């Protein structure tokens, strides 16, 4: 569990005095109408980058989950870039995959929390680095406007 002061630290890319929402706050998004959208992607030998076409009403990125079919090898890494801010930087894909042997690193949550305010015309890119062909689905969880 993260230290209580975690919520008080500014996060890179959040600008000025913006502060991180506590994990419990992010987890409660489901109670206020969180929505999600899936994006089919694929891990290939090398790095593949996908530009995410977001719904026009996506205003707060709550988090992400990655689903691999049939099984996600630990050698795959992922990166997520939102408006030129590297939110996830070459982390093991299993870190955001609830299908893993222990679930993703935030056990008990439906997704890996990534709190980011959005404007509706944001540049979101998702990169996968792998050693072989593997179909993946990236699911972004968000709050609408």
PDB file of C-alpha atoms in Angstrom:
ATOM      1  CA  UNK A   1       0.000   0.000   0.000  1.00  0.00           C
ATOM      2  CA  UNK A   2       1.226   3.464  -0.839  1.00  0.00           C
ATOM      3  CA  UNK A   3       2.112   5.922   1.873  1.00  0.00           C
ATOM      4  CA  UNK A   4      -0.637   8.379   2.755  1.00  0.00           C
ATOM      5  CA  UNK A   5       1.420  11.335   1.477  1.00  0.00           C
ATOM      6  CA  UNK A   6       1.529   9.789  -2.006  1.00  0.00           C
ATOM      7  CA  UNK A   7      -1.552  11.819  -2.921  1.00  0.00           C
ATOM      8  CA  UNK A   8       0.206  15.055  -2.019  1.00  0.00           C
ATOM      9  CA  UNK A   9       3.113  14.651  -4.467  1.00  0.00           C
ATOM     10  CA  UNK A  10       2.826  16.328  -7.868  1.00  0.00           C
ATOM     11  CA  UNK A  11       3.155  13.877 -10.740  1.00  0.00           C
ATOM     12  CA  UNK A  12       5.248  14.514 -13.839  1.00  0.00           C
ATOM     13  CA  UNK A  13       3.184  15.892 -16.673  1.00  0.00           C
ATOM     14  CA  UNK A  14       0.380  17.093 -14.445  1.00  0.00           C
ATOM     15  CA  UNK A  15       1.621  20.690 -14.509  1.00  0.00           C
ATOM     16  CA  UNK A  16       2.071  23.256 -11.754  1.00  0.00           C
ATOM     17  CA  UNK A  17       0.362  22.377  -8.505  1.00  0.00           C
ATOM     18  CA  UNK A  18      -1.769  19.498  -9.814  1.00  0.00           C
ATOM     19  CA  UNK A  19      -1.776  16.608  -7.380  1.00  0.00           C
ATOM     20  CA  UNK A  20      -2.341  12.907  -7.688  1.00  0.00           C
ATOM     21  CA  UNK A  21      -5.675  11.447  -6.666  1.00  0.00           C
ATOM     22  CA  UNK A  22      -5.403   8.813  -3.958  1.00  0.00           C
ATOM     23  CA  UNK A  23      -5.749   5.235  -5.139  1.00  0.00           C
ATOM     24  CA  UNK A  24      -8.969   4.900  -3.180  1.00  0.00           C
ATOM     25  CA  UNK A  25     -10.346   7.932  -5.024  1.00  0.00           C
ATOM     26  CA  UNK A  26      -9.422   6.402  -8.368  1.00  0.00           C
ATOM     27  CA  UNK A  27     -10.942   3.076  -7.283  1.00  0.00           C
ATOM     28  CA  UNK A  28     -14.210   4.862  -6.482  1.00  0.00           C
ATOM     29  CA  UNK A  29     -14.544   6.121 -10.068  1.00  0.00           C
ATOM     30  CA  UNK A  30     -16.784   3.141 -10.793  1.00  0.00           C
ATOM     31  CA  UNK A  31     -19.374   4.680  -8.506  1.00  0.00           C
ATOM     32  CA  UNK A  32     -19.565   7.863 -10.593  1.00  0.00           C
ATOM     33  CA  UNK A  33     -20.033   6.420 -14.067  1.00  0.00           C
ATOM     34  CA  UNK A  34     -16.623   5.305 -15.259  1.00  0.00           C
ATOM     35  CA  UNK A  35     -16.552   4.152 -18.868  1.00  0.00           C
ATOM     36  CA  UNK A  36     -14.014   2.117 -20.804  1.00  0.00           C
ATOM     37  CA  UNK A  37     -12.918   1.533 -24.366  1.00  0.00           C
ATOM     38  CA  UNK A  38     -10.864  -1.327 -25.765  1.00  0.00           C
ATOM     39  CA  UNK A  39      -8.172  -1.053 -28.412  1.00  0.00           C
ATOM     40  CA  UNK A  40      -6.883  -4.170 -30.195  1.00  0.00           C
ATOM     41  CA  UNK A  41      -3.098  -4.123 -30.489  1.00  0.00           C
ATOM     42  CA  UNK A  42      -0.377  -6.698 -31.015  1.00  0.00           C
ATOM     43  CA  UNK A  43       3.061  -7.440 -29.682  1.00  0.00           C
ATOM     44  CA  UNK A  44       5.486  -8.172 -32.479  1.00  0.00           C
ATOM     45  CA  UNK A  45       9.215  -8.672 -32.703  1.00  0.00           C
ATOM     46  CA  UNK A  46      10.509  -5.189 -32.003  1.00  0.00           C
ATOM     47  CA  UNK A  47       8.416  -2.156 -31.056  1.00  0.00           C
ATOM     48  CA  UNK A  48       4.971  -1.359 -32.396  1.00  0.00           C
ATOM     49  CA  UNK A  49       3.318   2.023 -31.615  1.00  0.00           C
ATOM     50  CA  UNK A  50      -0.427   2.659 -31.804  1.00  0.00           C
ATOM     51  CA  UNK A  51      -2.149   6.044 -31.849  1.00  0.00           C
ATOM     52  CA  UNK A  52      -5.233   5.835 -29.647  1.00  0.00           C
ATOM     53  CA  UNK A  53      -8.411   7.375 -31.025  1.00  0.00           C
ATOM     54  CA  UNK A  54     -10.214   8.465 -27.889  1.00  0.00           C
ATOM     55  CA  UNK A  55     -13.929   9.048 -27.476  1.00  0.00           C
ATOM     56  CA  UNK A  56     -14.741  12.760 -27.682  1.00  0.00           C
ATOM     57  CA  UNK A  57     -16.174  12.753 -24.177  1.00  0.00           C
ATOM     58  CA  UNK A  58     -13.050  11.303 -22.492  1.00  0.00           C
ATOM     59  CA  UNK A  59     -12.033  14.000 -19.981  1.00  0.00           C
ATOM     60  CA  UNK A  60     -10.192  12.130 -17.222  1.00  0.00           C
ATOM     61  CA  UNK A  61      -8.049   9.087 -17.882  1.00  0.00           C
ATOM     62  CA  UNK A  62      -8.541   6.906 -14.820  1.00  0.00           C
ATOM     63  CA  UNK A  63      -6.376   3.937 -15.721  1.00  0.00           C
ATOM     64  CA  UNK A  64      -5.519   1.081 -18.038  1.00  0.00           C
ATOM     65  CA  UNK A  65      -5.530  -2.686 -18.210  1.00  0.00           C
ATOM     66  CA  UNK A  66      -3.916  -4.959 -20.761  1.00  0.00           C
ATOM     67  CA  UNK A  67      -5.375  -8.282 -21.775  1.00  0.00           C
ATOM     68  CA  UNK A  68      -3.330 -10.849 -23.681  1.00  0.00           C
ATOM     69  CA  UNK A  69      -4.680 -13.828 -25.495  1.00  0.00           C
ATOM     70  CA  UNK A  70      -4.053 -16.602 -24.603  1.00  0.00           C
ATOM     71  CA  UNK A  71      -1.246 -15.748 -22.164  1.00  0.00           C
ATOM     72  CA  UNK A  72       0.967 -12.711 -21.736  1.00  0.00           C
ATOM     73  CA  UNK A  73       4.694 -13.482 -21.576  1.00  0.00           C
ATOM     74  CA  UNK A  74       6.750 -11.514 -19.084  1.00  0.00           C
ATOM     75  CA  UNK A  75       9.201 -10.426 -21.786  1.00  0.00           C
ATOM     76  CA  UNK A  76       6.739  -7.907 -23.276  1.00  0.00           C
ATOM     77  CA  UNK A  77       7.046  -4.258 -22.207  1.00  0.00           C
ATOM     78  CA  UNK A  78       4.598  -1.394 -22.706  1.00  0.00           C
ATOM     79  CA  UNK A  79       4.720   2.396 -22.758  1.00  0.00           C
ATOM     80  CA  UNK A  80       1.907   4.950 -22.710  1.00  0.00           C
ATOM     81  CA  UNK A  81       2.408   8.520 -23.850  1.00  0.00           C
ATOM     82  CA  UNK A  82      -0.270  11.153 -23.194  1.00  0.00           C
ATOM     83  CA  UNK A  83       0.262  14.590 -24.732  1.00  0.00           C
ATOM     84  CA  UNK A  84       4.044  14.113 -24.908  1.00  0.00           C
ATOM     85  CA  UNK A  85       4.181  12.952 -21.273  1.00  0.00           C
ATOM     86  CA  UNK A  86       5.539   9.431 -20.881  1.00  0.00           C
ATOM     87  CA  UNK A  87       3.073   7.993 -18.349  1.00  0.00           C
ATOM     88  CA  UNK A  88       4.291   4.385 -18.504  1.00  0.00           C
ATOM     89  CA  UNK A  89       7.892   3.901 -19.621  1.00  0.00           C
ATOM     90  CA  UNK A  90       8.814   0.389 -20.775  1.00  0.00           C
ATOM     91  CA  UNK A  91       7.208  -1.407 -17.835  1.00  0.00           C
ATOM     92  CA  UNK A  92       6.616  -5.176 -17.903  1.00  0.00           C
ATOM     93  CA  UNK A  93       3.270  -5.783 -19.578  1.00  0.00           C
ATOM     94  CA  UNK A  94       2.235  -8.039 -16.699  1.00  0.00           C
ATOM     95  CA  UNK A  95       2.239  -4.951 -14.448  1.00  0.00           C
ATOM     96  CA  UNK A  96      -1.015  -3.739 -15.986  1.00  0.00           C
ATOM     97  CA  UNK A  97      -2.458  -7.134 -16.867  1.00  0.00           C
ATOM     98  CA  UNK A  98      -5.134  -8.459 -14.475  1.00  0.00           C
ATOM     99  CA  UNK A  99      -4.823 -11.857 -16.197  1.00  0.00           C
ATOM    100  CA  UNK A 100      -1.342 -12.409 -14.766  1.00  0.00           C
ATOM    101  CA  UNK A 101      -0.682 -15.074 -12.169  1.00  0.00           C
ATOM    102  CA  UNK A 102      -1.040 -12.529  -9.357  1.00  0.00           C
ATOM    103  CA  UNK A 103      -3.118  -9.868 -11.134  1.00  0.00           C
ATOM    104  CA  UNK A 104      -1.630  -6.478 -11.882  1.00  0.00           C
ATOM    105  CA  UNK A 105       0.404  -4.605  -9.298  1.00  0.00           C
ATOM    106  CA  UNK A 106      -2.684  -2.943  -7.756  1.00  0.00           C
ATOM    107  CA  UNK A 107      -4.408  -6.134  -6.660  1.00  0.00           C
ATOM    108  CA  UNK A 108      -8.092  -5.708  -6.030  1.00  0.00           C
ATOM    109  CA  UNK A 109      -8.524  -2.923  -8.585  1.00  0.00           C
ATOM    110  CA  UNK A 110     -10.054  -3.457 -12.010  1.00  0.00           C
ATOM    111  CA  UNK A 111      -7.323  -1.412 -13.664  1.00  0.00           C
ATOM    112  CA  UNK A 112      -3.886   0.114 -13.164  1.00  0.00           C
ATOM    113  CA  UNK A 113      -4.576   3.702 -12.021  1.00  0.00           C
ATOM    114  CA  UNK A 114      -3.209   6.483 -14.229  1.00  0.00           C
ATOM    115  CA  UNK A 115      -4.928   9.707 -13.277  1.00  0.00           C
ATOM    116  CA  UNK A 116      -4.653  12.250 -16.100  1.00  0.00           C
ATOM    117  CA  UNK A 117      -6.961  15.162 -16.958  1.00  0.00           C
ATOM    118  CA  UNK A 118      -7.690  15.289 -20.692  1.00  0.00           C
ATOM    119  CA  UNK A 119      -9.095  17.895 -23.069  1.00  0.00           C
ATOM    120  CA  UNK A 120     -10.818  15.750 -25.702  1.00  0.00           C
ATOM    121  CA  UNK A 121      -8.284  16.218 -28.514  1.00  0.00           C
ATOM    122  CA  UNK A 122      -5.356  14.589 -26.748  1.00  0.00           C
ATOM    123  CA  UNK A 123      -2.474  12.739 -28.386  1.00  0.00           C
ATOM    124  CA  UNK A 124      -2.355   9.272 -26.800  1.00  0.00           C
ATOM    125  CA  UNK A 125       0.131   6.673 -28.004  1.00  0.00           C
ATOM    126  CA  UNK A 126       0.615   3.115 -26.773  1.00  0.00           C
ATOM    127  CA  UNK A 127       3.792   1.158 -27.543  1.00  0.00           C
ATOM    128  CA  UNK A 128       4.457  -2.548 -27.160  1.00  0.00           C
ATOM    129  CA  UNK A 129       7.916  -4.089 -27.356  1.00  0.00           C
ATOM    130  CA  UNK A 130       8.036  -7.828 -27.757  1.00  0.00           C
ATOM    131  CA  UNK A 131       9.888 -10.803 -29.120  1.00  0.00           C
ATOM    132  CA  UNK A 132       7.050 -12.502 -31.002  1.00  0.00           C
ATOM    133  CA  UNK A 133       3.492 -12.151 -32.281  1.00  0.00           C
ATOM    134  CA  UNK A 134       0.838 -11.845 -29.579  1.00  0.00           C
ATOM    135  CA  UNK A 135      -2.612 -10.251 -29.853  1.00  0.00           C
ATOM    136  CA  UNK A 136      -3.316  -7.802 -27.025  1.00  0.00           C
ATOM    137  CA  UNK A 137      -6.208  -5.580 -26.005  1.00  0.00           C
ATOM    138  CA  UNK A 138      -5.534  -2.310 -24.220  1.00  0.00           C
ATOM    139  CA  UNK A 139      -8.521  -1.083 -22.198  1.00  0.00           C
ATOM    140  CA  UNK A 140      -8.577   2.554 -21.089  1.00  0.00           C
ATOM    141  CA  UNK A 141     -10.883   3.516 -18.215  1.00  0.00           C
ATOM    142  CA  UNK A 142     -12.082   7.100 -18.174  1.00  0.00           C
ATOM    143  CA  UNK A 143     -14.584   9.588 -16.846  1.00  0.00           C
ATOM    144  CA  UNK A 144     -16.687  11.362 -19.464  1.00  0.00           C
ATOM    145  CA  UNK A 145     -17.257  15.117 -19.513  1.00  0.00           C
TER     146      UNK A 145
END
